[in-house]
Amino acid sequence: MVVIMKPGYTEEQINNAIKEMERGGVNVMISHGSETTILGAEGNAAGIDIEKMQALPGVERVMRVSEPYKKANRKYHPDDSVVEIAPGVKVGGRKLAVFAGPCSVESEEQITGIARSVKEDGACALRGGAFKPRTSPYSFQGLGYTGLDLLEKARMATGLPVVTELMSTDDIDYFVEHVDVIQVGARNMQNFDLLKRLGKINKPILLKRGLSATIEEWLMSAEYILAGGNENVILCERGVRTFESFTRNTLDLSAVLAVKQQSHLPVVVDPSHASGQAWMVERLSLAAIAAGADGLIIEVHNDPIHALCDGQQSITPDQFKDLMGKARQIAACVGREL
Ligand code: PEP
Ligand code: MN
């Protein structure tokens, strides 16, 4: 349930409204938006007397919220959320955020070289996996902690914040200290222990959509993190599994619109994992911006043929530069900037 306060409500009126909700057995979340102040019920609102609530002075309207996600719900928080991933680097809002870098960190020259080049072309953060969730145990598993060290070197060389995937709850403290944005991969979207622990920290979390997760399941996973108290959640649409096998996954751009309507959280699109094919990445990126995404996360490799992971879907730094030029034009058409 949400209670929308009238413009100009008094301190006493809002306190009374909060008390009435608490008497009904819920915790109350207050959202001071640009236009309205909203009281959101956290927990089971069945004990609240709607009619009584509605009649309270200062209360404009009371709405039942049928969706199971509350903190992630736009009804509880009408204004767009903006997540600051490093001083002055924001995801959400008018300016688009582009994260770029290789699938996996491979060496210092590789990661620092790519970081320098994507920064020059306008990326706001560097991606690179150190702990890789591979389908086969015989495939390259990432450089682990060494990879995190190399990401820090690349950050030092360029100033770019780094985003990298966390797979184990054992590593949370280490990631908090060494990483700017913690990625939860598609395969871990419903690792609820991991999500609960990430709710207890303050780091920005990039939450990828699960391999075949519905939009509601995805938002419920975000809810786990938000419910724990961490409000810095960025969603990432990375394609879902369908009957189609031409592409690695099927990019669900309608999910971007749905999530922007249902939730206040920023959403970025990963055209690389969605398509699995480098030649599709540029057009899908442009389409994502046109669809209203708040940014992109793109795999860029200096030598895709020899990449240790996901070379077939990685674009080169030159292709990234071209893409960014076009992305700026599409951004301007939809009232955004890059
Ligand atoms: C990745 O970003 O490298 C990755 C493994 O992505 P996903 O979890 O979306 O498959
Ligand atoms: Mn990858």
mmCIF file of C-alpha atoms and ligand atoms in Angstrom:
data_model
loop_
_atom_site.group_PDB
_atom_site.id
_atom_site.type_symbol
_atom_site.label_atom_id
_atom_site.label_comp_id
_atom_site.label_asym_id
_atom_site.label_seq_id
_atom_site.Cartn_x
_atom_site.Cartn_y
_atom_site.Cartn_z
ATOM 1 C CA MET A 1 0.000 0.000 0.000
ATOM 2 C CA VAL A 2 1.116 3.563 -0.637
ATOM 3 C CA VAL A 3 -0.262 6.729 0.910
ATOM 4 C CA ILE A 4 0.140 9.892 -1.127
ATOM 5 C CA MET A 5 0.265 13.049 0.969
ATOM 6 C CA LYS A 6 -1.440 16.286 -0.100
ATOM 7 C CA PRO A 7 0.840 19.133 -1.172
ATOM 8 C CA GLY A 8 1.411 21.368 1.852
ATOM 9 C CA TYR A 9 0.720 18.639 4.475
ATOM 10 C CA THR A 10 1.909 19.458 7.978
ATOM 11 C CA GLU A 11 4.452 17.652 10.118
ATOM 12 C CA GLU A 12 1.671 16.571 12.455
ATOM 13 C CA GLN A 13 -0.423 15.169 9.603
ATOM 14 C CA ILE A 14 2.380 13.054 8.200
ATOM 15 C CA ASN A 15 3.300 11.793 11.663
ATOM 16 C CA ASN A 16 -0.309 10.771 12.257
ATOM 17 C CA ALA A 17 -0.453 8.979 8.938
ATOM 18 C CA ILE A 18 2.765 7.119 9.734
ATOM 19 C CA LYS A 19 1.464 6.130 13.172
ATOM 20 C CA GLU A 20 -1.768 4.832 11.687
ATOM 21 C CA MET A 21 0.159 2.674 9.211
ATOM 22 C CA GLU A 22 2.450 1.366 11.934
ATOM 23 C CA ARG A 23 -0.573 0.463 14.020
ATOM 24 C CA GLY A 24 -1.649 -1.657 11.055
ATOM 25 C CA GLY A 25 1.569 -3.645 11.447
ATOM 26 C CA VAL A 26 3.920 -2.328 8.747
ATOM 27 C CA ASN A 27 7.157 -0.392 8.559
ATOM 28 C CA VAL A 28 6.842 2.886 6.707
ATOM 29 C CA MET A 29 9.174 4.051 3.948
ATOM 30 C CA ILE A 30 9.060 7.762 3.180
ATOM 31 C CA SER A 31 9.830 8.980 -0.313
ATOM 32 C CA HIS A 32 10.113 12.737 -0.791
ATOM 33 C CA GLY A 33 9.736 13.053 -4.554
ATOM 34 C CA SER A 34 9.955 16.113 -6.747
ATOM 35 C CA GLU A 35 6.167 16.417 -6.787
ATOM 36 C CA THR A 36 4.762 14.334 -3.973
ATOM 37 C CA THR A 37 5.621 12.736 -0.678
ATOM 38 C CA ILE A 38 4.694 9.098 -0.473
ATOM 39 C CA LEU A 39 4.460 6.730 2.476
ATOM 40 C CA GLY A 40 5.064 3.145 1.425
ATOM 41 C CA ALA A 41 4.016 0.206 3.564
ATOM 42 C CA GLU A 42 6.748 -2.361 4.002
ATOM 43 C CA GLY A 43 5.286 -5.698 5.033
ATOM 44 C CA ASN A 44 1.744 -7.021 5.030
ATOM 45 C CA ALA A 45 -0.656 -4.077 4.798
ATOM 46 C CA ALA A 46 -3.802 -6.164 5.376
ATOM 47 C CA GLY A 47 -4.141 -4.773 8.910
ATOM 48 C CA ILE A 48 -4.471 -1.175 7.753
ATOM 49 C CA ASP A 49 -7.949 0.300 7.590
ATOM 50 C CA ILE A 50 -7.966 1.951 4.156
ATOM 51 C CA GLU A 51 -11.037 4.049 4.777
ATOM 52 C CA LYS A 52 -9.709 5.448 7.996
ATOM 53 C CA MET A 53 -6.386 6.128 6.339
ATOM 54 C CA GLN A 54 -8.063 7.890 3.440
ATOM 55 C CA ALA A 55 -9.988 10.149 5.825
ATOM 56 C CA LEU A 56 -6.911 11.407 7.662
ATOM 57 C CA PRO A 57 -6.137 15.118 7.237
ATOM 58 C CA GLY A 58 -3.230 15.698 4.850
ATOM 59 C CA VAL A 59 -3.786 12.411 3.002
ATOM 60 C CA GLU A 60 -4.552 12.778 -0.680
ATOM 61 C CA ARG A 61 -4.997 9.158 -1.756
ATOM 62 C CA VAL A 62 -4.382 5.605 -0.633
ATOM 63 C CA MET A 63 -3.503 2.906 -3.146
ATOM 64 C CA ARG A 64 -3.162 -0.821 -2.760
ATOM 65 C CA VAL A 65 -0.049 -2.082 -4.548
ATOM 66 C CA SER A 66 -0.579 -5.497 -6.045
ATOM 67 C CA GLU A 67 2.983 -6.084 -7.224
ATOM 68 C CA PRO A 68 5.101 -8.129 -4.802
ATOM 69 C CA TYR A 69 8.063 -5.767 -5.177
ATOM 70 C CA LYS A 70 7.701 -2.681 -3.049
ATOM 71 C CA LYS A 71 11.014 -0.867 -2.674
ATOM 72 C CA ALA A 72 11.759 -1.461 -6.344
ATOM 73 C CA ASN A 73 8.279 -0.255 -7.302
ATOM 74 C CA ARG A 74 7.796 3.111 -8.937
ATOM 75 C CA LYS A 75 4.577 3.565 -6.968
ATOM 76 C CA TYR A 76 6.680 3.745 -3.812
ATOM 77 C CA HIS A 77 9.289 5.980 -5.390
ATOM 78 C CA PRO A 78 7.967 7.952 -8.393
ATOM 79 C CA ASP A 79 11.246 9.723 -9.229
ATOM 80 C CA ASP A 80 13.975 7.924 -11.193
ATOM 81 C CA SER A 81 16.783 6.663 -8.996
ATOM 82 C CA VAL A 82 20.299 7.718 -9.857
ATOM 83 C CA VAL A 83 23.168 5.534 -8.678
ATOM 84 C CA GLU A 84 26.535 7.201 -8.189
ATOM 85 C CA ILE A 85 29.245 4.628 -8.907
ATOM 86 C CA ALA A 86 32.219 6.939 -8.277
ATOM 87 C CA PRO A 87 32.448 10.643 -7.403
ATOM 88 C CA GLY A 88 30.554 12.419 -10.183
ATOM 89 C CA VAL A 89 29.898 9.237 -12.230
ATOM 90 C CA LYS A 90 26.174 8.537 -12.261
ATOM 91 C CA VAL A 91 23.929 5.878 -13.752
ATOM 92 C CA GLY A 92 20.373 7.106 -14.352
ATOM 93 C CA GLY A 93 19.225 10.588 -15.253
ATOM 94 C CA ARG A 94 19.674 12.391 -18.536
ATOM 95 C CA LYS A 95 23.252 11.339 -19.212
ATOM 96 C CA LEU A 96 23.756 7.794 -20.458
ATOM 97 C CA ALA A 97 26.355 5.576 -18.809
ATOM 98 C CA VAL A 98 28.514 3.292 -20.946
ATOM 99 C CA PHE A 99 30.521 0.518 -19.306
ATOM 100 C CA ALA A 100 33.042 -1.096 -21.639
ATOM 101 C CA GLY A 101 35.881 -3.579 -21.489
ATOM 102 C CA PRO A 102 36.773 -7.186 -22.126
ATOM 103 C CA CYS A 103 34.783 -10.180 -20.974
ATOM 104 C CA SER A 104 37.752 -11.229 -18.838
ATOM 105 C CA VAL A 105 40.831 -9.549 -17.502
ATOM 106 C CA GLU A 106 43.772 -11.311 -19.181
ATOM 107 C CA SER A 107 46.904 -9.247 -18.517
ATOM 108 C CA GLU A 108 47.971 -5.797 -17.367
ATOM 109 C CA GLU A 109 48.719 -4.591 -20.906
ATOM 110 C CA GLN A 110 45.378 -5.893 -22.152
ATOM 111 C CA ILE A 111 43.167 -4.366 -19.462
ATOM 112 C CA THR A 112 45.025 -1.072 -19.141
ATOM 113 C CA GLY A 113 45.266 -0.656 -22.908
ATOM 114 C CA ILE A 114 41.539 -1.271 -23.403
ATOM 115 C CA ALA A 115 40.704 0.982 -20.441
ATOM 116 C CA ARG A 116 42.674 3.877 -21.938
ATOM 117 C CA SER A 117 41.046 3.491 -25.289
ATOM 118 C CA VAL A 118 37.413 3.142 -24.127
ATOM 119 C CA LYS A 119 37.857 6.053 -21.746
ATOM 120 C CA GLU A 120 39.014 8.247 -24.599
ATOM 121 C CA ASP A 121 35.877 7.337 -26.536
ATOM 122 C CA GLY A 122 33.530 8.196 -23.681
ATOM 123 C CA ALA A 123 33.073 5.090 -21.515
ATOM 124 C CA CYS A 124 32.373 6.007 -17.882
ATOM 125 C CA ALA A 125 33.448 2.682 -16.368
ATOM 126 C CA LEU A 126 35.608 -0.324 -17.149
ATOM 127 C CA ARG A 127 34.189 -3.843 -17.163
ATOM 128 C CA GLY A 128 36.291 -6.985 -16.865
ATOM 129 C CA GLY A 129 35.629 -10.368 -15.280
ATOM 130 C CA ALA A 130 38.118 -11.808 -12.801
ATOM 131 C CA PHE A 131 35.912 -14.606 -11.458
ATOM 132 C CA LYS A 132 34.133 -16.099 -14.468
ATOM 133 C CA PRO A 133 30.985 -18.236 -14.366
ATOM 134 C CA ARG A 134 31.836 -20.648 -17.222
ATOM 135 C CA THR A 135 29.562 -23.396 -18.453
ATOM 136 C CA SER A 136 32.508 -25.782 -18.723
ATOM 137 C CA PRO A 137 34.894 -26.403 -15.833
ATOM 138 C CA TYR A 138 37.643 -26.820 -18.454
ATOM 139 C CA SER A 139 37.229 -23.293 -19.835
ATOM 140 C CA PHE A 140 39.279 -20.311 -18.614
ATOM 141 C CA GLN A 141 37.900 -19.433 -15.181
ATOM 142 C CA GLY A 142 39.377 -15.930 -14.894
ATOM 143 C CA LEU A 143 42.458 -14.662 -13.092
ATOM 144 C CA GLY A 144 40.684 -14.370 -9.740
ATOM 145 C CA TYR A 145 42.348 -12.008 -7.258
ATOM 146 C CA THR A 146 45.161 -11.281 -9.717
ATOM 147 C CA GLY A 147 42.471 -10.051 -12.101
ATOM 148 C CA LEU A 148 41.114 -7.719 -9.430
ATOM 149 C CA ASP A 149 44.643 -6.333 -8.899
ATOM 150 C CA LEU A 150 44.942 -5.680 -12.617
ATOM 151 C CA LEU A 151 41.582 -3.914 -12.650
ATOM 152 C CA GLU A 152 42.853 -1.659 -9.882
ATOM 153 C CA LYS A 153 45.945 -0.889 -11.925
ATOM 154 C CA ALA A 154 43.736 0.012 -14.880
ATOM 155 C CA ARG A 155 41.637 2.217 -12.616
ATOM 156 C CA MET A 156 44.786 3.910 -11.364
ATOM 157 C CA ALA A 157 46.018 4.484 -14.913
ATOM 158 C CA THR A 158 42.737 5.917 -16.218
ATOM 159 C CA GLY A 159 40.536 6.965 -13.299
ATOM 160 C CA LEU A 160 37.732 4.742 -14.611
ATOM 161 C CA PRO A 161 35.653 2.993 -11.932
ATOM 162 C CA VAL A 162 35.597 -0.793 -12.388
ATOM 163 C CA VAL A 163 32.730 -3.276 -12.539
ATOM 164 C CA THR A 164 33.374 -6.977 -12.073
ATOM 165 C CA GLU A 165 31.415 -10.069 -11.197
ATOM 166 C CA LEU A 166 31.178 -11.526 -7.689
ATOM 167 C CA MET A 167 30.320 -15.202 -7.475
ATOM 168 C CA SER A 168 30.877 -16.160 -3.859
ATOM 169 C CA THR A 169 29.653 -14.629 -0.606
ATOM 170 C CA ASP A 170 33.159 -15.384 0.728
ATOM 171 C CA ASP A 171 34.577 -12.590 -1.422
ATOM 172 C CA ILE A 172 32.155 -9.799 -0.506
ATOM 173 C CA ASP A 173 34.464 -7.970 1.902
ATOM 174 C CA TYR A 174 37.321 -8.127 -0.581
ATOM 175 C CA PHE A 175 35.123 -6.774 -3.379
ATOM 176 C CA VAL A 176 33.823 -3.956 -1.179
ATOM 177 C CA GLU A 177 37.358 -2.811 -0.694
ATOM 178 C CA HIS A 178 38.676 -3.215 -4.227
ATOM 179 C CA VAL A 179 35.811 -2.795 -6.699
ATOM 180 C CA ASP A 180 33.498 0.128 -7.594
ATOM 181 C CA VAL A 181 30.459 -1.775 -8.882
ATOM 182 C CA ILE A 182 29.716 -5.397 -7.999
ATOM 183 C CA GLN A 183 28.154 -7.374 -10.827
ATOM 184 C CA VAL A 184 25.712 -10.171 -10.061
ATOM 185 C CA GLY A 185 25.710 -12.359 -13.155
ATOM 186 C CA ALA A 186 22.675 -13.849 -14.847
ATOM 187 C CA ARG A 187 23.431 -17.243 -13.316
ATOM 188 C CA ASN A 188 23.356 -15.802 -9.813
ATOM 189 C CA MET A 189 20.316 -13.569 -10.147
ATOM 190 C CA GLN A 190 18.402 -15.842 -7.800
ATOM 191 C CA ASN A 191 21.248 -16.685 -5.448
ATOM 192 C CA PHE A 192 19.263 -15.320 -2.547
ATOM 193 C CA ASP A 193 22.027 -15.699 0.043
ATOM 194 C CA LEU A 194 24.266 -13.588 -2.149
ATOM 195 C CA LEU A 195 21.520 -10.999 -2.693
ATOM 196 C CA LYS A 196 20.783 -10.745 1.032
ATOM 197 C CA ARG A 197 24.438 -10.138 1.802
ATOM 198 C CA LEU A 198 24.654 -7.497 -0.920
ATOM 199 C CA GLY A 199 21.717 -5.759 0.734
ATOM 200 C CA LYS A 200 23.886 -5.198 3.774
ATOM 201 C CA ILE A 201 26.587 -3.223 1.993
ATOM 202 C CA ASN A 202 26.525 0.127 0.283
ATOM 203 C CA LYS A 203 28.311 -0.618 -2.998
ATOM 204 C CA PRO A 204 26.478 -0.196 -6.285
ATOM 205 C CA ILE A 205 25.237 -3.549 -7.600
ATOM 206 C CA LEU A 206 24.779 -4.322 -11.298
ATOM 207 C CA LEU A 207 22.053 -6.958 -11.262
ATOM 208 C CA LYS A 208 21.847 -8.891 -14.509
ATOM 209 C CA ARG A 209 18.593 -10.480 -15.563
ATOM 210 C CA GLY A 210 18.573 -14.261 -15.101
ATOM 211 C CA LEU A 211 18.845 -16.580 -18.104
ATOM 212 C CA SER A 212 15.094 -17.098 -18.223
ATOM 213 C CA ALA A 213 13.837 -14.782 -15.524
ATOM 214 C CA THR A 214 10.553 -12.953 -15.858
ATOM 215 C CA ILE A 215 10.536 -9.213 -15.265
ATOM 216 C CA GLU A 216 8.812 -9.798 -11.938
ATOM 217 C CA GLU A 217 11.415 -12.335 -10.806
ATOM 218 C CA TRP A 218 14.166 -9.915 -11.795
ATOM 219 C CA LEU A 219 12.578 -7.063 -9.828
ATOM 220 C CA MET A 220 12.063 -9.392 -6.859
ATOM 221 C CA SER A 221 15.794 -10.092 -6.892
ATOM 222 C CA ALA A 222 16.422 -6.339 -6.856
ATOM 223 C CA GLU A 223 13.949 -6.185 -3.964
ATOM 224 C CA TYR A 224 16.158 -8.542 -1.929
ATOM 225 C CA ILE A 225 19.037 -6.080 -2.190
ATOM 226 C CA LEU A 226 16.872 -3.021 -1.554
ATOM 227 C CA ALA A 227 15.068 -4.671 1.352
ATOM 228 C CA GLY A 228 18.417 -5.185 3.054
ATOM 229 C CA GLY A 229 19.059 -1.444 2.877
ATOM 230 C CA ASN A 230 21.290 -1.111 -0.181
ATOM 231 C CA GLU A 231 19.539 1.284 -2.560
ATOM 232 C CA ASN A 232 22.302 1.325 -5.164
ATOM 233 C CA VAL A 233 20.911 -1.144 -7.655
ATOM 234 C CA ILE A 234 21.388 -0.928 -11.425
ATOM 235 C CA LEU A 235 19.468 -3.443 -13.541
ATOM 236 C CA CYS A 236 20.973 -5.012 -16.656
ATOM 237 C CA GLU A 237 18.982 -6.596 -19.482
ATOM 238 C CA ARG A 238 21.315 -9.108 -21.159
ATOM 239 C CA GLY A 239 18.926 -11.170 -23.217
ATOM 240 C CA VAL A 240 16.892 -14.185 -22.206
ATOM 241 C CA ARG A 241 16.832 -17.756 -23.428
ATOM 242 C CA THR A 242 14.200 -18.477 -26.066
ATOM 243 C CA PHE A 243 13.626 -21.103 -28.756
ATOM 244 C CA GLU A 244 15.813 -19.036 -31.096
ATOM 245 C CA SER A 245 19.342 -20.308 -31.541
ATOM 246 C CA PHE A 246 20.649 -17.909 -34.193
ATOM 247 C CA THR A 247 21.607 -15.498 -31.446
ATOM 248 C CA ARG A 248 23.118 -16.472 -28.075
ATOM 249 C CA ASN A 249 20.061 -15.060 -26.296
ATOM 250 C CA THR A 250 17.118 -12.897 -27.332
ATOM 251 C CA LEU A 251 17.492 -9.236 -26.400
ATOM 252 C CA ASP A 252 14.258 -8.206 -24.700
ATOM 253 C CA LEU A 253 14.018 -4.493 -25.329
ATOM 254 C CA SER A 254 10.408 -4.433 -24.234
ATOM 255 C CA ALA A 255 11.733 -5.361 -20.786
ATOM 256 C CA VAL A 256 13.545 -2.024 -20.703
ATOM 257 C CA LEU A 257 10.256 -0.206 -21.193
ATOM 258 C CA ALA A 258 8.434 -2.445 -18.726
ATOM 259 C CA VAL A 259 11.049 -2.020 -16.036
ATOM 260 C CA LYS A 260 11.249 1.751 -16.528
ATOM 261 C CA GLN A 261 7.470 1.873 -16.095
ATOM 262 C CA GLN A 262 7.282 -0.460 -13.101
ATOM 263 C CA SER A 263 10.439 0.586 -11.294
ATOM 264 C CA HIS A 264 12.516 3.673 -10.535
ATOM 265 C CA LEU A 265 15.807 1.778 -10.849
ATOM 266 C CA PRO A 266 18.180 2.569 -13.723
ATOM 267 C CA VAL A 267 18.473 -0.063 -16.468
ATOM 268 C CA VAL A 268 21.401 -0.697 -18.769
ATOM 269 C CA VAL A 269 21.531 -3.072 -21.739
ATOM 270 C CA ASP A 270 24.230 -5.621 -22.566
ATOM 271 C CA PRO A 271 24.012 -6.203 -26.332
ATOM 272 C CA SER A 272 27.133 -8.413 -26.266
ATOM 273 C CA HIS A 273 25.741 -11.284 -24.185
ATOM 274 C CA ALA A 274 22.288 -10.756 -25.652
ATOM 275 C CA SER A 275 23.355 -11.412 -29.237
ATOM 276 C CA GLY A 276 26.638 -13.276 -28.850
ATOM 277 C CA GLN A 277 27.780 -11.725 -32.127
ATOM 278 C CA ALA A 278 30.059 -8.728 -32.502
ATOM 279 C CA TRP A 279 28.432 -7.549 -35.732
ATOM 280 C CA MET A 280 25.083 -7.047 -34.002
ATOM 281 C CA VAL A 281 26.388 -5.048 -31.063
ATOM 282 C CA GLU A 282 26.300 -1.581 -32.620
ATOM 283 C CA ARG A 283 22.725 -1.712 -33.899
ATOM 284 C CA LEU A 284 21.395 -3.301 -30.724
ATOM 285 C CA SER A 285 23.140 -0.618 -28.683
ATOM 286 C CA LEU A 286 21.453 2.115 -30.705
ATOM 287 C CA ALA A 287 18.097 0.369 -30.369
ATOM 288 C CA ALA A 288 18.570 0.092 -26.601
ATOM 289 C CA ILE A 289 19.162 3.825 -26.318
ATOM 290 C CA ALA A 290 16.113 4.523 -28.460
ATOM 291 C CA ALA A 291 14.078 2.226 -26.190
ATOM 292 C CA GLY A 292 14.982 4.302 -23.143
ATOM 293 C CA ALA A 293 17.853 2.401 -21.540
ATOM 294 C CA ASP A 294 19.991 4.419 -19.133
ATOM 295 C CA GLY A 295 23.188 3.013 -20.543
ATOM 296 C CA LEU A 296 25.069 0.101 -22.045
ATOM 297 C CA ILE A 297 27.606 -2.491 -21.004
ATOM 298 C CA ILE A 298 29.665 -3.617 -23.968
ATOM 299 C CA GLU A 299 32.450 -6.165 -24.416
ATOM 300 C CA VAL A 300 35.470 -4.590 -26.106
ATOM 301 C CA HIS A 301 38.682 -6.516 -26.814
ATOM 302 C CA ASN A 302 41.882 -5.406 -28.555
ATOM 303 C CA ASP A 303 42.296 -8.847 -30.164
ATOM 304 C CA PRO A 304 38.904 -10.593 -30.195
ATOM 305 C CA ILE A 305 40.124 -13.660 -32.118
ATOM 306 C CA HIS A 306 42.539 -14.520 -29.340
ATOM 307 C CA ALA A 307 40.311 -13.471 -26.418
ATOM 308 C CA LEU A 308 40.212 -16.043 -23.607
ATOM 309 C CA CYS A 309 36.451 -15.613 -23.279
ATOM 310 C CA ASP A 310 33.616 -14.341 -25.510
ATOM 311 C CA GLY A 311 35.808 -13.167 -28.396
ATOM 312 C CA GLN A 312 33.042 -13.758 -30.961
ATOM 313 C CA GLN A 313 30.843 -11.131 -29.336
ATOM 314 C CA SER A 314 33.581 -8.603 -28.524
ATOM 315 C CA ILE A 315 34.003 -5.503 -30.639
ATOM 316 C CA THR A 316 37.351 -3.810 -31.223
ATOM 317 C CA PRO A 317 38.284 -0.397 -29.804
ATOM 318 C CA ASP A 318 37.857 1.094 -33.304
ATOM 319 C CA GLN A 319 34.371 -0.344 -33.596
ATOM 320 C CA PHE A 320 33.604 0.977 -30.118
ATOM 321 C CA LYS A 321 34.637 4.458 -31.185
ATOM 322 C CA ASP A 322 32.283 4.321 -34.188
ATOM 323 C CA LEU A 323 29.475 2.997 -32.039
ATOM 324 C CA MET A 324 29.878 5.837 -29.539
ATOM 325 C CA GLY A 325 29.691 8.432 -32.314
ATOM 326 C CA LYS A 326 26.368 7.012 -33.508
ATOM 327 C CA ALA A 327 25.103 6.484 -29.978
ATOM 328 C CA ARG A 328 25.551 10.200 -29.308
ATOM 329 C CA GLN A 329 23.253 11.011 -32.212
ATOM 330 C CA ILE A 330 20.526 8.575 -31.148
ATOM 331 C CA ALA A 331 20.825 9.817 -27.553
ATOM 332 C CA ALA A 332 20.153 13.370 -28.722
ATOM 333 C CA CYS A 333 17.046 12.194 -30.613
ATOM 334 C CA VAL A 334 15.525 10.799 -27.424
ATOM 335 C CA GLY A 335 16.461 13.705 -25.189
ATOM 336 C CA ARG A 336 19.509 12.087 -23.616
ATOM 337 C CA GLU A 337 23.207 12.802 -23.821
ATOM 338 C CA LEU A 338 26.342 10.730 -23.821
HETATM 339 C C1 PEP B 1 29.604 -11.260 -18.239
HETATM 340 O O1 PEP B 1 29.187 -10.111 -18.095
HETATM 341 O O2 PEP B 1 30.766 -11.506 -18.610
HETATM 342 C C2 PEP B 1 28.673 -12.380 -18.019
HETATM 343 C C3 PEP B 1 29.105 -13.600 -17.717
HETATM 344 O O3 PEP B 1 27.392 -12.020 -18.197
HETATM 345 P P1 PEP B 1 26.005 -12.811 -17.904
HETATM 346 O O4 PEP B 1 25.998 -13.079 -16.432
HETATM 347 O O5 PEP B 1 24.980 -11.839 -18.358
HETATM 348 O O6 PEP B 1 26.033 -14.061 -18.734
HETATM 349 MN MN MN B 2 31.315 -12.300 -21.412
#
